[in-house]
Amino acid sequence: MAEETLSVDVAICGAGPVGLALAALMARRGVDARRIALVDAKALGQAVSDPRSIALSWGSRQLLVDVGAWANVQPHATPIHQIHVSRRGHLGRSMMDRAEHAVDALGYVARYGDVVDALVRACDREGVQTLRPVRVTALHEDRDGVVLDLDDGRKLHAKVAVQAEGGVFGEQAERTRRRDYVQTAVIARVSGSQAIPHRAFERFTDEGPLALLPQDGADGHQYALVWCVRPERAQQLLDLGEPEFLRQLGDAFGERLGTFTRASERAAFPLGLNADPRFSARTVAIGNAAQTLHPVAGQGLNLGLRDAAVLARLLARGIDQDHGIADALARFAEERARDRGAIIRTTDAMARVFANTGPLQPLFGLALAALDTVKPARMLLAELMMFGRR
């Protein structure tokens, strides 16, 4: 029996938030939704039940509004009104506040599965087709397009293929720009006896940043924790009983939230920078597939969503032209270089500079204090986090 071949204009490998957003945005911009295919290895139930917490910038909120997905995310998202940044063991801190930027929130903390579910609904309304659970086993590119071999025996022919499934640092192939931070992120949801509503914390320690993101939920926990430590320390934290884990968290973070009283089940993943801006005439990578970042400042997903917004605009213009796709991908790389470069440099520096015990650490504490008193600098950093490099 002859193998089945499906034909589309755009094949998107990966139906996480970035791939889904790209599909929905293209459909909104006039690309025939029936000619867009999302390919994902996860079953839908597995994707929408993912409990991980993610930080959405104000700019990402606007993107979700544009595709009609925000209304489904908002009821379960916790707004961030303030961000408190400090260095453990040194004087100096900085506070960013929504009031300085005339926005409802600096960002939001949401459940990964809720964002996926809202974007799936948006794509379904537009008529985008999704193939799942299906894996791409091979990709063949020629001057006329791209052929993707699927593990169910079918082939998918497309004018352009977009890689939007990046995975985690420890499982990725090495790209042109790579740095192993020798850090592991321990994640959980925790409660504090003196929680401060809508305030996020970024606390730099000798081993790496410790972030607490406000996220009230049905389970009673008030914060999503991302605690970056050395790999051997991460394993120790995973093995601890809850009381001792909470005690050590309190030692690392301090007493700003009183005493930590509860913690959910913990998980961990390795951290590194792994980026490659290359593209071809028919293929391009966005989001984690193009640049995997350290989670400091929560910029990875937001950078990927900005990738999706720009690529959707350019492909909508060029998908039906003879040389439009190659021109669109070249223009995409050019337009995204400044934002990608700025965020990569910023997160890389923050992950490395603060995570040591060198003689300059007191100066970094003073730098945070200076940032707090110099409003233009503080606003520039906050706007980079909210909107990227514009």
Coordinates of C-alpha atoms in Angstrom, one line a residue:
M1 CA 0.0 0.0 0.0
A2 CA 1.3 3.4 -0.9
E3 CA 2.3 5.6 2.0
E4 CA 0.0 8.6 2.6
T5 CA 1.4 12.1 1.9
L6 CA -0.2 15.2 3.4
S7 CA 0.4 18.6 1.8
V8 CA 0.4 21.9 3.7
D9 CA 2.0 25.3 3.4
V10 CA 3.5 25.5 6.9
A11 CA 4.5 22.5 9.1
I12 CA 5.2 23.4 12.8
C13 CA 7.1 20.8 14.7
G14 CA 6.0 21.2 18.4
A15 CA 2.6 22.2 19.7
G16 CA 3.7 23.9 22.9
P17 CA 2.8 27.6 23.6
V18 CA 5.3 28.9 21.0
G19 CA 4.2 26.6 18.1
L20 CA 0.5 27.0 18.9
A21 CA 0.9 30.8 19.1
L22 CA 2.6 30.8 15.7
A23 CA -0.2 28.8 14.1
A24 CA -3.0 31.0 15.6
L25 CA -1.2 34.2 14.7
M26 CA -0.7 33.1 11.1
A27 CA -4.3 32.2 10.7
R28 CA -5.3 35.6 12.2
R29 CA -3.1 37.2 9.6
G30 CA -4.8 35.5 6.7
V31 CA -2.8 32.3 6.1
D32 CA -5.3 29.5 5.2
A33 CA -5.6 27.6 8.5
R34 CA -6.3 24.4 6.6
R35 CA -2.8 24.7 5.2
I36 CA -1.1 24.9 8.6
A37 CA -0.2 21.7 10.4
L38 CA 1.0 21.3 14.0
V39 CA 2.9 18.1 14.7
D40 CA 3.4 17.1 18.3
A41 CA 4.7 14.0 20.1
K42 CA 2.5 14.5 23.2
A43 CA -1.2 13.5 23.5
L44 CA -3.4 16.5 24.1
G45 CA -4.4 15.3 27.6
Q46 CA -0.7 15.1 28.6
A47 CA 0.0 18.6 27.3
V48 CA -3.0 20.4 29.0
S49 CA -2.5 18.6 32.3
D50 CA 1.1 19.9 32.7
P51 CA 1.2 21.6 36.1
R52 CA 4.5 23.6 35.6
S53 CA 4.3 27.3 36.3
I54 CA 5.4 29.8 33.7
A55 CA 5.9 33.5 33.7
L56 CA 4.2 35.6 31.1
S57 CA 5.4 39.1 30.4
W58 CA 3.0 42.0 29.7
G59 CA 3.9 41.7 26.0
S60 CA 3.0 38.0 26.0
R61 CA -0.3 38.8 27.5
Q62 CA -1.0 41.1 24.6
L63 CA -0.1 38.4 22.2
L64 CA -2.6 36.0 23.9
V65 CA -5.2 38.7 23.7
D66 CA -4.6 39.1 19.9
V67 CA -5.3 35.4 19.2
G68 CA -8.3 35.2 21.6
A69 CA -6.6 33.0 24.2
W70 CA -6.2 35.4 27.1
A71 CA -9.8 35.1 28.3
N72 CA -9.2 31.4 29.0
V73 CA -5.8 32.0 30.8
Q74 CA -6.7 35.1 32.8
P75 CA -9.0 33.5 35.4
H76 CA -6.2 31.2 36.6
A77 CA -3.3 33.6 36.2
T78 CA -1.8 35.6 39.1
P79 CA -0.7 39.2 38.2
I80 CA 2.8 40.4 39.3
H81 CA 2.6 43.9 40.5
Q82 CA 6.1 44.2 41.9
I83 CA 9.5 42.4 41.4
H84 CA 12.0 42.5 44.3
V85 CA 15.6 41.8 43.3
S86 CA 18.3 41.2 45.9
R87 CA 21.7 39.6 46.6
R88 CA 22.0 37.2 49.5
G89 CA 24.5 38.3 52.1
H90 CA 25.0 41.9 50.7
L91 CA 23.3 45.2 51.1
G92 CA 21.4 46.6 48.2
R93 CA 18.2 45.7 46.4
S94 CA 15.9 47.0 43.6
M95 CA 12.2 47.1 43.3
M96 CA 10.3 47.2 40.0
D97 CA 6.6 48.4 40.2
R98 CA 3.8 48.3 37.7
A99 CA 2.9 51.9 38.7
E100 CA 6.0 53.2 36.9
H101 CA 4.9 51.7 33.6
A102 CA 1.2 52.4 33.5
V103 CA 0.3 48.7 33.1
D104 CA -2.1 46.4 35.0
A105 CA 0.8 44.1 35.8
L106 CA 4.5 43.6 35.0
G107 CA 3.6 40.0 34.1
Y108 CA 1.6 37.0 35.1
V109 CA 2.2 33.5 36.5
A110 CA 0.2 30.8 34.9
R111 CA 0.1 27.1 34.6
Y112 CA 1.7 25.7 31.5
G113 CA -1.3 23.4 30.8
D114 CA -3.7 26.3 31.0
V115 CA -1.8 28.3 28.4
V116 CA -1.6 25.3 26.1
D117 CA -5.3 24.6 26.5
A118 CA -6.2 28.2 25.7
L119 CA -4.0 28.3 22.5
V120 CA -5.3 24.9 21.4
R121 CA -8.9 26.3 21.6
A122 CA -7.7 29.4 19.6
C123 CA -6.2 27.1 16.9
D124 CA -9.3 24.9 16.8
R125 CA -11.5 28.0 16.2
E126 CA -9.3 29.0 13.3
G127 CA -9.3 25.4 11.8
V128 CA -5.6 24.6 12.2
Q129 CA -5.0 20.9 11.9
T130 CA -3.0 19.1 14.5
L131 CA -1.3 15.7 14.2
R132 CA -0.7 14.1 17.6
P133 CA 0.8 12.1 19.2
V134 CA 3.2 11.9 16.2
R135 CA 7.0 12.2 16.0
V136 CA 9.0 13.6 13.1
T137 CA 11.7 11.0 12.4
A138 CA 13.4 12.8 9.5
L139 CA 13.3 16.0 7.5
H140 CA 14.3 16.4 3.8
E141 CA 14.6 19.8 2.2
D142 CA 14.9 20.7 -1.4
R143 CA 14.3 23.8 -3.5
D144 CA 10.5 23.0 -3.7
G145 CA 9.9 22.5 0.0
V146 CA 10.3 20.2 2.9
V147 CA 9.2 16.6 3.5
L148 CA 8.8 15.4 7.0
D149 CA 8.8 11.6 7.7
L150 CA 6.3 10.8 10.6
D151 CA 6.6 7.8 12.8
D152 CA 3.1 6.7 11.9
G153 CA 4.3 6.0 8.3
R154 CA 2.9 9.2 6.7
K155 CA 4.8 12.0 5.1
L156 CA 4.1 15.6 5.4
H157 CA 5.0 18.0 2.5
A158 CA 5.3 21.7 3.3
K159 CA 6.6 24.9 1.8
V160 CA 8.3 25.7 5.1
A161 CA 9.0 23.8 8.3
V162 CA 9.3 25.6 11.6
Q163 CA 11.0 23.8 14.5
A164 CA 9.3 24.9 17.7
E165 CA 10.1 21.9 20.0
G166 CA 13.3 22.6 21.9
G167 CA 13.2 20.3 24.9
V168 CA 15.4 20.9 28.0
F169 CA 19.1 21.7 28.0
G170 CA 20.3 18.3 29.2
E171 CA 18.6 16.5 26.3
Q172 CA 19.5 18.8 23.4
A173 CA 22.2 18.5 20.7
E174 CA 25.0 21.0 21.0
R175 CA 24.4 24.3 19.2
T176 CA 26.9 26.9 18.1
R177 CA 26.6 29.0 21.3
R178 CA 26.5 26.8 24.3
R179 CA 27.3 27.2 28.0
D180 CA 26.8 24.7 30.8
Y181 CA 26.1 26.7 34.0
V182 CA 26.7 23.7 36.1
Q183 CA 23.4 24.5 37.8
T184 CA 20.2 22.6 38.3
A185 CA 16.8 24.2 38.8
V186 CA 14.7 22.7 41.7
I187 CA 11.1 23.6 41.1
A188 CA 8.1 23.3 43.5
R189 CA 5.1 25.2 44.9
V190 CA 5.6 26.6 48.4
S191 CA 3.7 28.6 51.0
G192 CA 5.0 31.3 53.4
S193 CA 3.4 32.4 56.6
Q194 CA 3.6 36.1 55.6
A195 CA 3.0 36.1 51.9
I196 CA 3.0 39.4 50.0
P197 CA 0.3 39.3 47.3
H198 CA 1.4 39.9 43.7
R199 CA 5.1 40.5 44.6
A200 CA 7.7 38.3 42.9
F201 CA 11.2 37.8 44.2
E202 CA 14.6 37.2 42.5
R203 CA 17.2 36.4 45.1
F204 CA 20.8 35.8 43.9
T205 CA 22.8 33.3 46.0
D206 CA 26.3 32.0 45.7
E207 CA 25.1 29.0 43.7
G208 CA 22.5 30.7 41.4
P209 CA 19.3 32.7 41.5
L210 CA 16.3 31.7 43.7
A211 CA 13.0 32.9 42.3
L212 CA 9.6 33.0 44.0
L213 CA 6.7 33.9 41.7
P214 CA 3.2 34.6 43.3
Q215 CA 0.7 32.0 42.3
D216 CA -2.3 31.3 44.5
G217 CA -3.9 28.0 43.6
A218 CA -6.5 25.5 44.7
D219 CA -3.8 23.6 46.5
G220 CA -3.2 26.5 48.9
H221 CA 0.4 27.1 47.8
Q222 CA 1.2 30.8 47.2
Y223 CA 4.5 30.8 45.2
A224 CA 6.1 28.9 42.3
L225 CA 9.7 28.3 43.3
V226 CA 12.7 28.1 40.9
W227 CA 15.8 27.4 43.0
C228 CA 19.0 27.2 41.0
V229 CA 21.9 25.3 42.7
R230 CA 24.8 23.1 42.0
P231 CA 23.8 19.6 40.6
E232 CA 24.9 17.7 43.7
R233 CA 23.0 20.2 46.0
A234 CA 19.9 19.8 43.8
Q235 CA 19.9 16.0 44.4
Q236 CA 20.3 16.6 48.2
L237 CA 17.3 19.0 48.1
L238 CA 15.2 16.5 46.2
D239 CA 16.0 13.8 48.8
L240 CA 15.1 15.9 51.9
G241 CA 11.9 15.5 53.8
E242 CA 9.6 18.5 53.6
P243 CA 10.4 20.1 57.0
E244 CA 14.2 20.1 56.3
F245 CA 13.6 21.3 52.7
L246 CA 11.6 24.2 54.0
R247 CA 14.1 25.1 56.6
Q248 CA 16.9 25.2 54.1
L249 CA 14.8 27.3 51.7
G250 CA 14.3 29.7 54.5
D251 CA 18.0 29.9 55.2
A252 CA 18.7 30.7 51.5
F253 CA 15.8 33.2 51.0
G254 CA 15.6 34.9 54.3
E255 CA 12.6 36.1 56.3
R256 CA 10.8 38.4 54.0
L257 CA 7.9 36.0 53.7
G258 CA 8.0 34.7 57.3
T259 CA 8.4 31.0 57.6
F260 CA 7.9 28.6 54.8
T261 CA 5.2 26.2 55.8
R262 CA 4.4 23.9 52.9
A263 CA 6.0 22.5 49.7
S264 CA 4.6 20.4 46.9
E265 CA 6.4 17.6 45.2
R266 CA 9.7 18.7 43.8
A267 CA 11.3 18.2 40.4
A268 CA 14.6 19.3 38.8
F269 CA 16.2 20.0 35.4
P270 CA 19.7 21.0 34.3
L271 CA 20.4 24.6 33.1
G272 CA 22.5 25.9 30.3
L273 CA 22.6 28.3 27.3
N274 CA 22.2 26.6 23.9
A275 CA 21.5 28.8 21.0
D276 CA 21.8 28.8 17.2
P277 CA 20.3 31.5 14.9
R278 CA 20.9 29.6 11.7
F279 CA 18.1 29.0 9.1
S280 CA 17.8 27.8 5.6
A281 CA 15.6 28.7 2.6
R282 CA 12.8 26.4 3.9
T283 CA 13.4 25.8 7.6
V284 CA 13.7 28.0 10.7
A285 CA 13.7 27.4 14.5
I286 CA 11.9 29.5 17.1
G287 CA 11.6 29.6 20.9
N288 CA 13.5 26.9 22.8
A289 CA 14.5 25.2 19.5
A290 CA 16.5 28.3 18.6
Q291 CA 17.6 29.5 22.0
T292 CA 17.4 27.7 25.3
L293 CA 18.2 30.1 28.2
H294 CA 18.8 30.2 31.9
P295 CA 15.4 30.7 33.7
V296 CA 16.7 33.8 35.5
A297 CA 14.1 36.7 35.0
G298 CA 11.7 34.2 33.2
Q299 CA 12.5 35.3 29.7
G300 CA 12.7 32.0 27.6
L301 CA 9.0 31.6 26.8
N302 CA 8.4 35.3 26.3
L303 CA 11.3 35.5 23.9
G304 CA 9.9 32.5 22.0
L305 CA 6.4 34.1 21.8
R306 CA 8.0 37.3 20.3
D307 CA 9.7 35.0 17.7
A308 CA 6.3 33.6 16.8
A309 CA 4.8 37.1 16.4
V310 CA 7.4 38.3 14.0
L311 CA 7.6 35.0 12.0
A312 CA 3.8 35.0 11.6
R313 CA 3.7 38.5 10.2
L314 CA 6.5 37.8 7.7
L315 CA 5.2 34.4 6.6
A316 CA 1.7 35.8 6.1
R317 CA 3.2 38.2 3.6
G318 CA 5.5 35.8 1.7
I319 CA 3.8 32.3 1.8
D320 CA 2.3 32.6 -1.7
Q321 CA 5.2 34.3 -3.5
D322 CA 7.9 32.5 -5.4
H323 CA 10.8 33.8 -3.3
G324 CA 8.7 35.0 -0.4
I325 CA 9.5 32.2 2.1
A326 CA 13.3 32.5 1.7
D327 CA 13.0 36.3 2.0
A328 CA 10.7 36.0 5.0
L329 CA 13.1 33.7 6.9
A330 CA 16.1 35.9 6.1
R331 CA 14.1 39.0 7.2
F332 CA 13.0 37.1 10.4
A333 CA 16.7 36.4 11.4
E334 CA 17.5 40.1 10.8
E335 CA 14.6 41.5 12.8
R336 CA 15.0 39.1 15.7
A337 CA 18.8 39.4 16.1
R338 CA 18.7 42.5 18.4
D339 CA 16.1 41.2 20.8
R340 CA 17.5 37.7 20.9
G341 CA 21.0 39.0 21.4
A342 CA 20.0 41.4 24.2
I343 CA 18.0 38.8 26.2
I344 CA 20.7 36.1 25.7
R345 CA 23.5 38.5 26.9
T346 CA 21.4 39.7 29.9
T347 CA 20.3 36.3 31.2
D348 CA 23.8 34.8 30.6
A349 CA 25.4 37.6 32.6
M350 CA 22.9 37.5 35.4
A351 CA 23.3 33.7 35.7
R352 CA 27.1 33.8 35.8
V353 CA 28.0 37.1 37.5
F354 CA 25.9 36.8 40.6
A355 CA 26.4 33.1 41.2
N356 CA 29.9 33.2 42.8
T357 CA 31.7 34.3 45.9
G358 CA 34.3 36.6 44.3
P359 CA 35.5 39.9 45.7
L360 CA 33.2 41.9 43.4
Q361 CA 30.0 40.6 45.0
P362 CA 29.6 43.6 47.3
L363 CA 29.8 45.9 44.3
F364 CA 26.9 44.0 42.7
G365 CA 24.8 44.6 45.8
L366 CA 25.6 48.3 45.5
A367 CA 24.7 48.1 41.8
L368 CA 21.3 46.9 42.7
A369 CA 20.9 49.8 45.2
A370 CA 22.0 52.2 42.5
L371 CA 19.5 50.7 40.0
D372 CA 16.8 51.3 42.6
T373 CA 17.6 55.0 42.8
V374 CA 18.2 55.6 39.1
K375 CA 14.7 55.5 37.7
P376 CA 15.5 55.5 33.9
A377 CA 17.9 52.5 34.3
R378 CA 15.3 50.6 36.3
M379 CA 12.6 51.4 33.8
L380 CA 14.8 50.3 30.9
L381 CA 15.5 46.9 32.5
A382 CA 11.8 46.4 33.3
E383 CA 10.7 47.3 29.8
L384 CA 13.3 44.9 28.4
M385 CA 11.7 42.1 30.5
M386 CA 8.2 43.1 29.5
F387 CA 8.6 43.8 25.8
G388 CA 12.1 42.7 24.7
R389 CA 14.5 44.8 22.7
R390 CA 12.5 47.1 20.5

